[in-house]
Coordinates of C-alpha atoms in Angstrom, one line a residue:
Chain A
M1 CA 77.2 83.5 118.4
D2 CA 81.0 82.6 119.0
L3 CA 82.2 78.8 118.2
N4 CA 82.5 78.1 122.8
D5 CA 78.6 79.4 122.8
F6 CA 77.8 77.1 120.1
Y7 CA 79.7 74.3 121.4
N8 CA 77.8 74.7 124.9
R9 CA 74.3 74.7 123.5
A10 CA 75.0 72.3 120.9
F11 CA 76.1 69.9 123.5
S12 CA 73.9 70.3 125.8
R13 CA 71.3 67.7 125.8
N14 CA 74.3 65.3 126.9
R15 CA 73.6 66.8 130.6
G16 CA 72.1 63.8 133.4
L17 CA 74.8 61.6 131.6
I18 CA 77.8 63.5 130.2
S19 CA 78.6 66.7 133.5
N20 CA 79.9 70.3 131.9
D21 CA 83.5 69.2 133.6
E22 CA 83.5 66.0 131.4
Q23 CA 82.3 67.6 128.1
E24 CA 85.6 69.6 128.2
I25 CA 87.7 66.7 128.3
L26 CA 85.6 65.3 125.7
R27 CA 86.1 68.3 123.5
N28 CA 89.9 68.5 124.1
V29 CA 90.1 64.9 123.4
R30 CA 91.4 63.2 119.8
V31 CA 90.4 60.0 118.2
A32 CA 91.7 58.7 115.5
I33 CA 89.9 56.8 112.8
P34 CA 91.3 54.8 110.0
G35 CA 89.2 54.4 107.4
M36 CA 85.6 56.7 106.5
G37 CA 83.5 53.9 104.8
G38 CA 81.1 51.3 106.4
V39 CA 82.1 52.1 110.2
G40 CA 84.6 54.8 109.9
G41 CA 82.1 57.6 108.9
V42 CA 79.5 56.8 111.0
H43 CA 82.0 56.6 114.1
A44 CA 83.0 60.1 113.0
V45 CA 79.6 61.2 113.3
T46 CA 78.4 59.6 116.1
L47 CA 81.6 60.7 118.0
A48 CA 81.5 64.2 116.7
R49 CA 78.2 64.4 118.5
T50 CA 79.2 63.4 121.5
G51 CA 81.2 66.1 121.5
I52 CA 84.8 64.9 120.8
G53 CA 86.7 67.7 119.7
K54 CA 89.8 66.3 117.3
F55 CA 89.6 63.8 114.9
T56 CA 92.6 62.1 112.8
I57 CA 91.4 60.8 109.6
A58 CA 92.3 58.8 106.8
D59 CA 91.1 56.9 103.3
F60 CA 92.7 56.9 100.0
D61 CA 89.1 56.0 98.6
Q62 CA 86.6 57.9 96.9
F63 CA 82.5 57.1 97.1
D64 CA 80.8 54.7 94.8
V65 CA 77.3 54.0 94.4
H66 CA 77.9 50.8 96.8
N67 CA 79.2 52.4 99.1
I68 CA 75.4 54.2 99.6
N69 CA 73.9 51.1 101.7
R70 CA 75.4 51.5 105.1
Q71 CA 78.3 54.6 104.4
R72 CA 77.2 57.4 106.0
G73 CA 79.4 59.6 103.9
A74 CA 77.9 57.8 100.9
M75 CA 75.0 59.9 99.1
T76 CA 74.2 60.5 95.2
S77 CA 75.9 64.1 95.4
T78 CA 79.1 62.5 96.8
V79 CA 79.8 59.4 94.7
G80 CA 83.5 60.1 93.0
K81 CA 84.4 62.8 96.1
D82 CA 87.1 62.2 98.2
K83 CA 85.9 59.8 101.6
V84 CA 88.2 62.0 103.9
L85 CA 87.2 65.2 102.2
V86 CA 83.2 64.6 102.6
M87 CA 83.5 63.4 106.3
Q88 CA 85.4 66.0 107.3
G89 CA 83.0 68.6 105.8
I90 CA 80.3 66.7 107.8
I91 CA 81.9 66.4 111.3
N92 CA 83.0 70.2 110.9
D93 CA 79.1 71.0 110.2
I94 CA 78.2 69.4 113.6
N95 CA 80.7 71.3 115.1
P96 CA 82.8 74.3 113.4
S97 CA 85.3 74.5 116.4
S98 CA 86.7 71.0 115.7
D99 CA 89.9 70.1 114.8
V100 CA 90.3 67.8 112.2
K101 CA 93.6 66.0 110.5
V102 CA 93.3 64.6 107.6
M103 CA 95.5 62.1 105.5
K104 CA 94.2 61.4 101.9
E105 CA 96.0 58.3 101.6
A106 CA 96.7 54.6 103.1
I107 CA 98.4 54.6 106.1
G108 CA 101.5 51.9 106.1
L109 CA 104.6 52.0 108.0
S110 CA 105.8 55.6 106.3
N111 CA 102.9 57.2 107.7
V112 CA 101.8 55.5 110.7
D113 CA 103.4 57.8 113.4
E114 CA 101.8 60.4 111.6
F115 CA 98.6 59.3 112.4
L116 CA 98.8 58.6 115.7
A117 CA 100.7 61.4 116.6
D118 CA 98.9 63.3 119.7
V119 CA 96.0 60.4 119.5
D120 CA 94.1 59.5 122.7
V121 CA 92.1 56.4 120.9
M122 CA 91.7 55.3 118.1
I123 CA 88.9 53.0 116.3
D124 CA 89.5 50.6 113.9
A125 CA 87.9 51.3 110.7
L126 CA 89.8 49.6 108.7
D127 CA 88.0 46.9 105.7
V128 CA 87.8 43.7 107.0
F129 CA 90.3 42.7 104.1
A130 CA 93.1 45.2 105.0
I131 CA 95.1 42.8 107.2
D132 CA 98.9 44.5 106.3
A133 CA 97.4 48.0 107.2
R134 CA 95.5 47.0 110.4
R135 CA 98.9 44.9 111.5
V136 CA 101.0 48.2 111.2
I137 CA 98.7 50.3 113.1
F138 CA 97.4 48.6 115.8
R139 CA 101.3 47.3 116.9
R140 CA 102.5 51.1 116.0
A141 CA 99.4 52.1 118.4
H142 CA 100.1 49.6 121.2
E143 CA 104.1 50.7 121.2
L144 CA 102.6 54.3 121.9
N145 CA 100.3 53.4 124.8
I146 CA 97.0 54.5 122.7
P147 CA 94.1 51.8 123.2
V148 CA 92.1 50.4 120.5
I149 CA 88.5 49.7 120.2
S150 CA 87.5 47.4 116.7
V151 CA 83.8 47.1 116.6
G152 CA 82.1 46.0 113.1
P153 CA 78.8 44.5 112.0
V154 CA 78.6 41.1 111.5
G155 CA 74.9 40.0 109.6
F156 CA 72.4 42.4 111.9
S157 CA 74.9 42.2 115.0
A158 CA 77.9 44.1 116.0
V159 CA 81.2 42.7 117.5
M160 CA 83.7 44.4 119.8
F161 CA 87.2 43.9 121.2
V162 CA 88.7 46.5 122.9
F163 CA 92.8 46.0 123.1
S164 CA 95.1 47.7 126.0
P165 CA 98.3 49.2 125.4
D166 CA 99.2 46.9 128.2
G167 CA 97.3 43.6 127.1
M168 CA 97.0 41.2 124.4
D169 CA 97.7 42.6 121.4
Y170 CA 96.5 42.0 117.5
D171 CA 98.9 39.2 116.4
T172 CA 98.5 37.1 119.8
F173 CA 94.4 37.6 119.8
F174 CA 93.9 36.6 116.2
G175 CA 96.7 34.5 115.5
L176 CA 98.3 36.3 113.2
K177 CA 102.1 35.5 111.9
D178 CA 104.7 37.8 110.1
G179 CA 105.2 35.2 106.8
M180 CA 101.6 33.4 106.6
S181 CA 99.8 34.5 103.4
K182 CA 97.2 37.1 103.3
D183 CA 94.7 34.5 102.6
D184 CA 95.7 32.8 105.8
M185 CA 95.4 35.9 107.9
V186 CA 92.2 37.0 106.7
L187 CA 90.8 33.5 107.6
N188 CA 92.6 33.9 111.0
F189 CA 91.1 37.3 111.4
M190 CA 87.8 36.4 110.2
A191 CA 87.7 33.3 112.5
G192 CA 88.2 35.2 115.2
I193 CA 85.0 37.9 114.6
A194 CA 83.0 36.0 113.3
G195 CA 83.5 32.0 113.5
Q196 CA 81.1 31.7 116.3
G197 CA 77.3 33.7 116.8
P198 CA 73.9 33.8 116.4
H199 CA 74.5 35.5 113.1
L200 CA 75.5 31.8 111.3
K201 CA 71.8 30.7 111.2
Y202 CA 71.0 33.8 109.0
M203 CA 74.2 34.9 107.4
D204 CA 74.5 33.7 103.7
V205 CA 78.6 34.3 103.8
K206 CA 78.6 32.0 100.3
G207 CA 79.5 35.6 98.1
V208 CA 82.2 36.7 100.6
D209 CA 85.6 37.2 98.4
P210 CA 88.4 38.9 99.5
S211 CA 89.8 39.3 96.1
T212 CA 87.1 41.1 95.0
G213 CA 86.2 43.1 98.8
A214 CA 82.7 41.5 98.8
A215 CA 80.7 40.9 102.0
P216 CA 77.2 41.4 103.0
S217 CA 77.1 44.3 105.3
L218 CA 73.9 45.9 106.9
G219 CA 73.6 50.2 107.4
S220 CA 71.9 49.2 110.6
A221 CA 74.5 47.3 112.2
C222 CA 77.3 49.6 111.3
Q223 CA 74.5 51.8 113.6
I224 CA 74.8 49.8 116.4
A225 CA 78.4 49.2 116.3
S226 CA 79.1 53.0 116.0
S227 CA 76.7 53.3 119.2
M228 CA 79.1 50.4 121.2
A229 CA 82.4 52.7 120.5
A230 CA 81.4 55.9 121.5
T231 CA 80.4 54.3 124.7
E232 CA 83.5 52.6 125.1
V233 CA 85.0 56.3 124.2
V234 CA 83.4 58.1 126.7
S235 CA 83.4 55.5 129.5
M236 CA 87.3 55.0 129.0
M237 CA 88.4 58.9 128.2
L238 CA 85.9 59.6 131.5
N239 CA 87.5 57.1 133.7
K240 CA 83.7 56.2 133.8
R241 CA 83.6 52.5 134.1
K242 CA 86.7 49.7 133.7
P243 CA 86.9 48.6 130.2
K244 CA 87.0 44.6 129.5
Y245 CA 90.4 44.2 127.5
V246 CA 90.5 41.8 124.7
P247 CA 90.6 38.2 125.7
W248 CA 87.1 39.9 126.3
F249 CA 84.9 40.1 123.4
S250 CA 81.2 40.8 122.9
Q251 CA 78.8 40.8 120.2
F252 CA 74.8 42.0 120.2
D253 CA 72.5 40.5 117.7
T254 CA 69.4 42.7 117.9
Y255 CA 67.9 39.7 115.1
A256 CA 68.3 37.1 117.3
G257 CA 68.1 38.8 120.6
R258 CA 71.2 37.7 121.9
Y259 CA 73.9 39.6 123.7
K260 CA 77.4 37.9 125.0
H261 CA 80.3 39.2 126.6
R262 CA 82.8 36.3 127.2
Y263 CA 86.7 35.6 127.7
R264 CA 88.3 33.6 124.9
W265 CA 90.9 32.3 127.2
W266 CA 94.4 32.4 125.3
G267 CA 92.7 34.2 122.6
A268 CA 94.1 33.0 118.7
Q269 CA 95.5 29.7 121.0
N270 CA 92.2 28.6 122.3
P271 CA 91.2 25.7 121.1
F272 CA 88.0 26.5 119.4
H273 CA 90.0 29.1 117.3
Q274 CA 91.1 26.3 114.5
L275 CA 87.1 24.9 114.7
R276 CA 85.8 28.4 113.7
I277 CA 88.5 28.1 110.9
K278 CA 86.9 25.3 109.7
I279 CA 83.8 26.4 109.9
L280 CA 84.2 29.2 107.8
K281 CA 86.2 27.4 105.4
K282 CA 83.0 25.3 105.0
M283 CA 81.1 27.9 104.7
I284 CA 82.8 30.4 102.1
P285 CA 83.5 28.8 99.2
A286 CA 86.3 31.6 98.2
F287 CA 88.5 29.8 101.5
A288 CA 87.9 26.1 100.8
D289 CA 90.9 25.8 99.0
K290 CA 93.5 27.8 101.0
Chain B
M1 CA 72.7 54.9 84.9
D2 CA 68.6 54.9 85.1
N3 CA 66.4 54.5 88.5
D4 CA 66.3 50.6 88.8
D5 CA 70.2 50.2 88.1
F6 CA 71.0 53.1 90.8
Y7 CA 68.7 51.0 93.9
E8 CA 70.7 47.5 92.9
R9 CA 73.9 48.7 93.0
A10 CA 73.1 51.1 95.9
F11 CA 71.7 47.9 98.1
S12 CA 73.8 45.4 96.8
R13 CA 75.7 45.0 99.9
N14 CA 72.9 43.8 101.8
R15 CA 73.2 40.3 99.4
G16 CA 73.7 37.9 102.2
L17 CA 71.3 39.2 104.6
I18 CA 68.5 40.0 102.3
S19 CA 68.0 38.7 99.0
D20 CA 67.1 40.3 95.7
A21 CA 63.1 39.5 95.9
E22 CA 63.7 40.3 99.6
Q23 CA 64.9 43.9 98.9
Q24 CA 61.9 44.3 96.5
T25 CA 60.0 44.1 98.7
L26 CA 61.5 46.3 101.1
N27 CA 61.6 49.3 98.0
N28 CA 57.6 48.8 97.7
T29 CA 57.1 49.1 101.8
R30 CA 56.2 52.6 103.1
V31 CA 56.7 53.8 106.4
A32 CA 55.6 56.5 108.4
I33 CA 58.0 58.6 111.0
P34 CA 56.1 61.3 112.8
G35 CA 58.5 63.2 114.3
M36 CA 61.9 63.9 112.5
G37 CA 64.0 64.7 115.6
G38 CA 66.5 62.5 117.7
M39 CA 64.8 58.9 116.3
G40 CA 63.2 60.2 113.5
G41 CA 65.9 61.6 111.5
V42 CA 68.2 58.6 112.2
H43 CA 65.4 56.4 111.5
A44 CA 64.8 58.1 108.7
A45 CA 68.6 57.7 107.3
T46 CA 69.1 53.9 108.6
L47 CA 65.7 52.6 106.6
A48 CA 66.7 54.4 103.3
R49 CA 70.2 53.0 103.8
A50 CA 68.2 49.6 103.7
G51 CA 66.3 50.0 100.9
I52 CA 62.7 51.0 102.3
G53 CA 61.5 53.1 98.8
K54 CA 58.4 54.7 100.6
F55 CA 58.2 57.1 103.2
T56 CA 55.6 59.5 105.3
I57 CA 57.2 62.2 107.4
A58 CA 55.7 64.5 109.7
D59 CA 56.9 67.4 112.4
F60 CA 56.3 70.6 112.4
D61 CA 59.6 72.1 114.3
Q62 CA 62.9 73.7 112.8
F63 CA 66.8 72.4 114.0
D64 CA 68.3 74.1 116.4
V65 CA 71.8 73.7 117.8
H66 CA 71.0 71.7 120.6
N67 CA 69.5 69.4 118.3
I68 CA 73.3 68.9 117.5
N69 CA 74.6 66.0 119.8
R70 CA 72.0 63.4 118.4
Q71 CA 69.4 64.9 115.7
Y72 CA 70.4 63.7 112.0
G73 CA 69.6 66.2 110.0
A74 CA 70.8 68.9 113.2
M75 CA 73.8 70.9 111.5
N76 CA 75.5 74.0 111.9
S77 CA 74.2 74.9 108.1
T78 CA 70.7 72.9 108.8
V79 CA 70.2 75.5 112.1
G80 CA 66.1 77.5 111.7
K81 CA 65.5 75.0 108.4
E82 CA 62.5 72.9 108.5
K83 CA 63.3 69.7 110.0
V84 CA 60.7 67.3 107.8
Y85 CA 62.0 69.3 104.3
V86 CA 66.3 68.9 105.7
M87 CA 65.0 65.1 105.8
A88 CA 63.2 64.8 103.0
D89 CA 66.1 66.1 101.2
I90 CA 68.5 63.2 102.7
I91 CA 66.3 60.0 102.0
L92 CA 66.6 61.7 99.1
D93 CA 70.2 62.0 98.5
I94 CA 70.4 58.2 99.8
N95 CA 68.3 57.3 97.6
P96 CA 66.6 59.1 94.4
T97 CA 63.9 56.6 93.6
A98 CA 62.5 56.8 96.9
E99 CA 59.2 58.6 97.7
V100 CA 58.7 61.0 100.3
K101 CA 55.4 62.4 101.6
I102 CA 55.7 65.1 103.5
I103 CA 53.3 66.6 106.5
N104 CA 55.4 69.6 107.7
E105 CA 52.5 69.7 110.8
A106 CA 51.9 68.3 113.4
I107 CA 50.0 65.4 113.7
G108 CA 46.4 65.5 115.0
P109 CA 42.8 64.3 114.5
E110 CA 42.9 65.9 110.7
N111 CA 45.4 65.1 109.7
C112 CA 46.2 61.1 111.1
D113 CA 44.2 59.8 108.2
D114 CA 46.3 61.3 105.4
F115 CA 49.5 60.7 107.8
L116 CA 48.6 56.7 108.2
D117 CA 47.6 56.5 104.1
G118 CA 49.0 53.1 102.6
V119 CA 52.0 52.8 105.2
D120 CA 52.9 49.0 106.1
V121 CA 54.8 50.4 109.6
M122 CA 54.7 53.0 111.4
L123 CA 58.1 53.9 113.8
D124 CA 57.1 56.1 116.9
A125 CA 60.0 58.9 116.8
L126 CA 57.3 61.4 118.6
D127 CA 58.9 63.6 121.3
V128 CA 58.7 62.0 124.6
F129 CA 56.7 64.7 126.4
I130 CA 53.9 64.0 123.5
I131 CA 51.2 61.7 124.5
D132 CA 47.4 63.1 122.6
A133 CA 49.2 62.6 119.4
R134 CA 50.6 59.5 120.3
R135 CA 48.0 57.8 121.7
L136 CA 45.6 58.9 118.7
L137 CA 48.8 57.3 116.3
Y138 CA 48.4 54.1 117.9
K139 CA 44.8 53.5 118.1
K140 CA 44.4 54.6 115.0
S141 CA 47.3 52.3 113.0
Q142 CA 45.6 49.4 115.7
Q143 CA 42.6 49.9 113.5
R144 CA 44.5 49.8 110.2
G145 CA 46.5 46.8 111.3
I146 CA 49.3 48.5 111.0
P147 CA 51.8 47.3 113.9
V148 CA 54.2 50.0 115.3
I149 CA 57.6 49.5 116.8
S150 CA 58.8 52.4 119.7
A151 CA 62.7 53.0 119.8
G152 CA 63.7 55.4 122.2
P153 CA 67.2 55.9 123.9
L154 CA 67.2 55.8 127.8
G155 CA 70.7 57.0 129.3
Y156 CA 73.3 54.7 126.8
S157 CA 70.5 52.6 126.6
A158 CA 68.2 51.9 123.8
V159 CA 64.7 50.5 124.8
V160 CA 62.6 48.5 121.7
N161 CA 58.7 47.7 121.8
V162 CA 57.0 46.3 119.3
F163 CA 52.9 46.6 119.2
A164 CA 51.7 44.1 116.8
A165 CA 48.0 45.2 115.1
D166 CA 46.6 42.3 116.7
G167 CA 48.2 42.8 120.4
M168 CA 48.1 44.2 123.3
S169 CA 47.3 48.3 122.6
F170 CA 49.7 51.5 123.4
D171 CA 46.7 52.2 126.4
E172 CA 47.2 49.5 127.5
F173 CA 50.4 48.9 128.1
F174 CA 50.8 52.0 129.4
D175 CA 48.1 52.0 131.3
L176 CA 46.3 55.3 129.9
N177 CA 42.9 56.1 129.6
D178 CA 40.9 59.6 128.4
S179 CA 39.9 60.0 132.2
M180 CA 43.3 60.7 133.4
S181 CA 45.0 64.0 133.5
D182 CA 48.1 65.2 131.9
K183 CA 50.0 65.0 134.2
E184 CA 48.8 61.6 135.0
M185 CA 49.2 60.1 131.7
M186 CA 52.7 61.4 131.5
V187 CA 53.9 59.2 134.8
S188 CA 52.2 56.9 133.8
F189 CA 54.0 56.8 130.3
F190 CA 57.4 57.2 132.0
A191 CA 56.4 54.0 134.4
G192 CA 56.0 52.2 131.8
M193 CA 59.9 52.5 130.5
P194 CA 62.2 50.0 132.4
L195 CA 63.7 49.8 135.3
G196 CA 66.9 48.9 133.7
P197 CA 70.5 49.8 134.3
H198 CA 70.7 53.4 133.6
M199 CA 69.2 54.5 136.5
K200 CA 72.0 54.0 138.5
Y201 CA 73.9 56.5 136.0
M202 CA 71.2 58.7 134.7
E203 CA 70.6 62.2 136.7
T204 CA 66.5 62.4 135.9
N205 CA 66.3 65.3 138.5
D206 CA 66.3 68.0 135.0
I207 CA 63.3 66.7 133.0
D208 CA 61.5 69.1 132.8
S209 CA 57.9 68.2 130.8
V210 CA 57.6 71.9 130.0
T211 CA 60.7 73.2 128.9
G212 CA 61.2 69.6 126.7
A213 CA 64.9 69.2 128.5
A214 CA 65.8 65.5 129.1
P215 CA 69.0 63.8 128.6
S216 CA 69.3 62.4 125.4
L217 CA 72.6 61.3 123.6
G218 CA 73.4 60.1 119.7
L219 CA 75.1 57.3 120.5
A220 CA 71.9 55.9 121.8
C221 CA 69.5 57.2 119.5
Q222 CA 71.8 55.2 116.8
L223 CA 71.8 52.0 118.5
A224 CA 67.5 52.8 118.9
A225 CA 67.5 53.0 115.1
G226 CA 69.8 50.0 114.2
M227 CA 67.5 48.2 116.3
A228 CA 64.1 49.9 114.9
C229 CA 65.4 49.1 111.7
T230 CA 66.1 45.2 112.3
E231 CA 62.7 44.5 113.6
V232 CA 61.1 46.7 110.3
V233 CA 62.9 44.4 108.2
K234 CA 62.0 41.4 110.3
Y235 CA 58.5 42.7 110.0
V236 CA 58.8 43.2 106.3
L237 CA 60.1 40.4 105.2
G238 CA 58.3 38.0 107.8
R239 CA 61.4 36.9 109.5
P240 CA 61.3 35.2 112.6
K241 CA 58.8 37.2 114.9
T242 CA 59.9 39.5 117.5
K243 CA 57.7 39.1 120.1
P244 CA 55.3 42.5 121.0
V245 CA 54.5 44.3 123.8
P246 CA 54.0 43.1 126.7
W247 CA 57.8 41.9 125.8
F248 CA 59.8 44.5 125.6
R249 CA 63.6 44.8 125.3
Q250 CA 66.8 46.8 126.6
F251 CA 70.6 47.0 125.7
D252 CA 72.7 48.5 127.2
P253 CA 76.0 49.1 125.8
Y254 CA 77.4 51.0 128.8
A255 CA 76.1 48.3 131.5
R256 CA 76.8 45.6 129.3
Y257 CA 73.6 44.8 129.6
Y258 CA 70.4 42.8 127.4
K259 CA 67.5 42.2 128.7
Q260 CA 63.9 41.1 127.4
H261 CA 61.5 41.5 129.5
Y262 CA 57.5 40.3 129.9
R263 CA 55.3 42.9 131.3
W264 CA 52.5 40.4 132.7
L265 CA 49.5 42.4 132.3
G266 CA 51.2 45.6 130.7
G267 CA 49.5 48.2 132.9
K268 CA 47.6 46.6 134.4
N269 CA 50.5 44.5 136.3
P270 CA 50.0 45.3 140.3
L271 CA 54.1 46.7 140.5
F272 CA 52.8 49.2 138.2
K273 CA 51.3 51.6 140.5
F274 CA 54.4 51.5 142.5
K275 CA 56.6 52.4 139.6
K276 CA 54.6 55.3 139.5
R277 CA 55.2 56.7 142.5
L278 CA 59.2 56.2 142.1
I279 CA 58.9 58.5 138.8
K280 CA 57.1 60.8 140.4
K281 CA 59.7 60.7 143.4
M282 CA 62.7 60.4 140.4
V283 CA 61.4 63.4 137.8
P284 CA 59.8 65.9 139.9
R285 CA 58.9 68.3 137.0
L286 CA 57.5 65.5 135.1
V287 CA 54.4 68.6 135.1

């Protein structure tokens, strides 16, 4: 079986939802995913199984035992191995004709252009505390007209933000500015993602600590997040339905049985943003004195 | 690192949502999953990563290339291999302390008692066109006091039903009985799926119960598994109860739609026969 036959057979069951022509478009789409950890690995596999043909993936880290509860590539047999190389192997095993560009390094000002070269859409999968890298990548993607989908696990739920190249940018939506302390930026960012919602009722966030990188997160929520991200990628690349860009955001909480899709007026300038920061400061001791 | 140390470290990031004591409960829970295809494989891996410690899995089939768009264990390197063995290896690679009971055959009257032995909760992951084994497993589970969670992809969406051990039965919810033909049962089972937003964008003309062809997306299977795993955790840990059938829920990220419905009287609902008629029209090759 040659690679084209393999591709056609492997993704044949998408018919009825994705046509032959549409499948061919997806095959030529390049998705960039910075971070191959909790959500990044699941994103990559979900998109590979949808038939996305080109990936640019980056991560400097190796798998550790405590990644196993949620990270797609984390297994007993991969502990100590480079995340990007493990995930490249998995993507190629799903679709041997896929083209995977691998960057085994942290993304910053020096390599962000190489990372975003020829990319059609980016899915943010950086660690929640990696604020500096996130700002650099989001800003450059905005300049290069690349839409960015950011979706991650919050408790049993997933929260999603989609950034348009000509809409509100990351810094404005989350209230970040040059000169802010790192803790302050993390706090603003977390308030934007998790400062409200049904998860606050059942989630114990006392253990969240930006200095150790510890934060509760579940594999089941990472999977829900990835299904939402892949749906956005498919509908965006195939022009199937109009994306709702920030300040629209959505949260699906399967534990609470709640879904909301809301418009946050003025992004971080919304008066409730400061209230959300206050709530988080109260709930998370590591932020209390910031 | 001994087994206890490994388990504790591997699932340490569940803390804040699942306590130490609750994690031990999950470790001692046995989940049965009939079918290691589209839904079953993702279920197994998702639950293994939640720290569920005991599995009973069954499948008679081998991976094929056309499984790759959605099935967890389907890779270029596993084509032709037995689904149960591939998935057992994956579960054990995630958690080497897990206990996996493998049944490499179809489930039927001879082996269903063995399959349900010691099981705390079952996740239905049988092929959508299998009716007899499904009815048998639901009936046996209810007799043994085992709840069943069924979650499946419908277009971009996922539908989740929880069958409580003391609640409405599978046969009642889908209006099935022994005197029906295979065709009638299939129509009834399909009519029991929600008439949700997927009907606007999904092409159902080519669904064929003879070839087993039906459109299904990996992303929807992932969504269904994330929702089903949450139900397992909630049930096993005694968290706030999800309403069992005739309540059911559907989340569609494409349509941006979530709804919890109540189907009054289950399959005896007066609208059910209209739904059957609609299904016959929408899916002409159902039998």
